[in-house]
Amino acid sequence: MPNIGAPELIIILLVALVVFGPRKLPELGKSLGQGLREFRRSTGAVTDELRRGLDTPAPADGVPAPVPTLTAAPVPAAQVVATPAVPENTPRA
């Protein structure tokens, strides 16, 4: 993508001045600046989070940290519903 030089920037500003008028142009510039500032802030936060994730030290022995496991609560036999198994080669009705 080619860079925008001074002549192109002047043409863009003149078109914006004609389209929006001299009263709306400062408001548009202000809102554009605020949007860019918020965009930079959010991308900076994402980059910081990624760097923090990459900078966390790995375990010394090279084995990953254990992941906690979840166990299911036992279900009483009265709540278990058995379904009959159907062989795969038997046609179904």
JSON list of N, CA and C in Angstrom, two decimals, residues 32-46:
[
{"chain": "A", "resi": 32, "resn": "LEU", "atom": "N", "xyz": [-12.28, 11.56, 16.11]},
{"chain": "A", "resi": 32, "resn": "LEU", "atom": "CA", "xyz": [-11.31, 10.65, 15.49]},
{"chain": "A", "resi": 32, "resn": "LEU", "atom": "C", "xyz": [-10.11, 10.44, 16.41]},
{"chain": "A", "resi": 33, "resn": "GLY", "atom": "N", "xyz": [-9.63, 11.51, 17.02]},
{"chain": "A", "resi": 33, "resn": "GLY", "atom": "CA", "xyz": [-8.52, 11.40, 17.97]},
{"chain": "A", "resi": 33, "resn": "GLY", "atom": "C", "xyz": [-8.86, 10.55, 19.17]},
{"chain": "A", "resi": 34, "resn": "GLN", "atom": "N", "xyz": [-10.07, 10.72, 19.70]},
{"chain": "A", "resi": 34, "resn": "GLN", "atom": "CA", "xyz": [-10.49, 9.91, 20.85]},
{"chain": "A", "resi": 34, "resn": "GLN", "atom": "C", "xyz": [-10.60, 8.44, 20.46]},
{"chain": "A", "resi": 35, "resn": "GLY", "atom": "N", "xyz": [-11.10, 8.19, 19.26]},
{"chain": "A", "resi": 35, "resn": "GLY", "atom": "CA", "xyz": [-11.21, 6.80, 18.79]},
{"chain": "A", "resi": 35, "resn": "GLY", "atom": "C", "xyz": [-9.84, 6.15, 18.63]},
{"chain": "A", "resi": 36, "resn": "LEU", "atom": "N", "xyz": [-8.89, 6.91, 18.07]},
{"chain": "A", "resi": 36, "resn": "LEU", "atom": "CA", "xyz": [-7.54, 6.37, 17.91]},
{"chain": "A", "resi": 36, "resn": "LEU", "atom": "C", "xyz": [-6.88, 6.13, 19.26]},
{"chain": "A", "resi": 37, "resn": "ARG", "atom": "N", "xyz": [-7.10, 7.04, 20.21]},
{"chain": "A", "resi": 37, "resn": "ARG", "atom": "CA", "xyz": [-6.53, 6.89, 21.54]},
{"chain": "A", "resi": 37, "resn": "ARG", "atom": "C", "xyz": [-7.07, 5.63, 22.22]},
{"chain": "A", "resi": 38, "resn": "GLU", "atom": "N", "xyz": [-8.37, 5.42, 22.11]},
{"chain": "A", "resi": 38, "resn": "GLU", "atom": "CA", "xyz": [-8.99, 4.23, 22.70]},
{"chain": "A", "resi": 38, "resn": "GLU", "atom": "C", "xyz": [-8.48, 2.95, 22.02]},
{"chain": "A", "resi": 39, "resn": "PHE", "atom": "N", "xyz": [-8.31, 3.01, 20.70]},
{"chain": "A", "resi": 39, "resn": "PHE", "atom": "CA", "xyz": [-7.79, 1.85, 19.96]},
{"chain": "A", "resi": 39, "resn": "PHE", "atom": "C", "xyz": [-6.37, 1.51, 20.42]},
{"chain": "A", "resi": 40, "resn": "ARG", "atom": "N", "xyz": [-5.53, 2.52, 20.56]},
{"chain": "A", "resi": 40, "resn": "ARG", "atom": "CA", "xyz": [-4.15, 2.28, 21.02]},
{"chain": "A", "resi": 40, "resn": "ARG", "atom": "C", "xyz": [-4.14, 1.72, 22.43]},
{"chain": "A", "resi": 41, "resn": "ARG", "atom": "N", "xyz": [-5.01, 2.25, 23.28]},
{"chain": "A", "resi": 41, "resn": "ARG", "atom": "CA", "xyz": [-5.06, 1.78, 24.66]},
{"chain": "A", "resi": 41, "resn": "ARG", "atom": "C", "xyz": [-5.47, 0.31, 24.71]},
{"chain": "A", "resi": 42, "resn": "SER", "atom": "N", "xyz": [-6.46, -0.06, 23.92]},
{"chain": "A", "resi": 42, "resn": "SER", "atom": "CA", "xyz": [-6.92, -1.46, 23.95]},
{"chain": "A", "resi": 42, "resn": "SER", "atom": "C", "xyz": [-5.90, -2.40, 23.33]},
{"chain": "A", "resi": 43, "resn": "THR", "atom": "N", "xyz": [-5.25, -1.99, 22.23]},
{"chain": "A", "resi": 43, "resn": "THR", "atom": "CA", "xyz": [-4.23, -2.86, 21.65]},
{"chain": "A", "resi": 43, "resn": "THR", "atom": "C", "xyz": [-3.03, -2.97, 22.58]},
{"chain": "A", "resi": 44, "resn": "GLY", "atom": "N", "xyz": [-2.71, -1.90, 23.30]},
{"chain": "A", "resi": 44, "resn": "GLY", "atom": "CA", "xyz": [-1.63, -1.96, 24.27]},
{"chain": "A", "resi": 44, "resn": "GLY", "atom": "C", "xyz": [-1.95, -2.93, 25.40]},
{"chain": "A", "resi": 45, "resn": "ALA", "atom": "N", "xyz": [-3.20, -2.93, 25.84]},
{"chain": "A", "resi": 45, "resn": "ALA", "atom": "CA", "xyz": [-3.60, -3.85, 26.91]},
{"chain": "A", "resi": 45, "resn": "ALA", "atom": "C", "xyz": [-3.51, -5.30, 26.44]},
{"chain": "A", "resi": 46, "resn": "VAL", "atom": "N", "xyz": [-3.89, -5.55, 25.19]},
{"chain": "A", "resi": 46, "resn": "VAL", "atom": "CA", "xyz": [-3.81, -6.91, 24.65]},
{"chain": "A", "resi": 46, "resn": "VAL", "atom": "C", "xyz": [-2.35, -7.35, 24.54]}
]
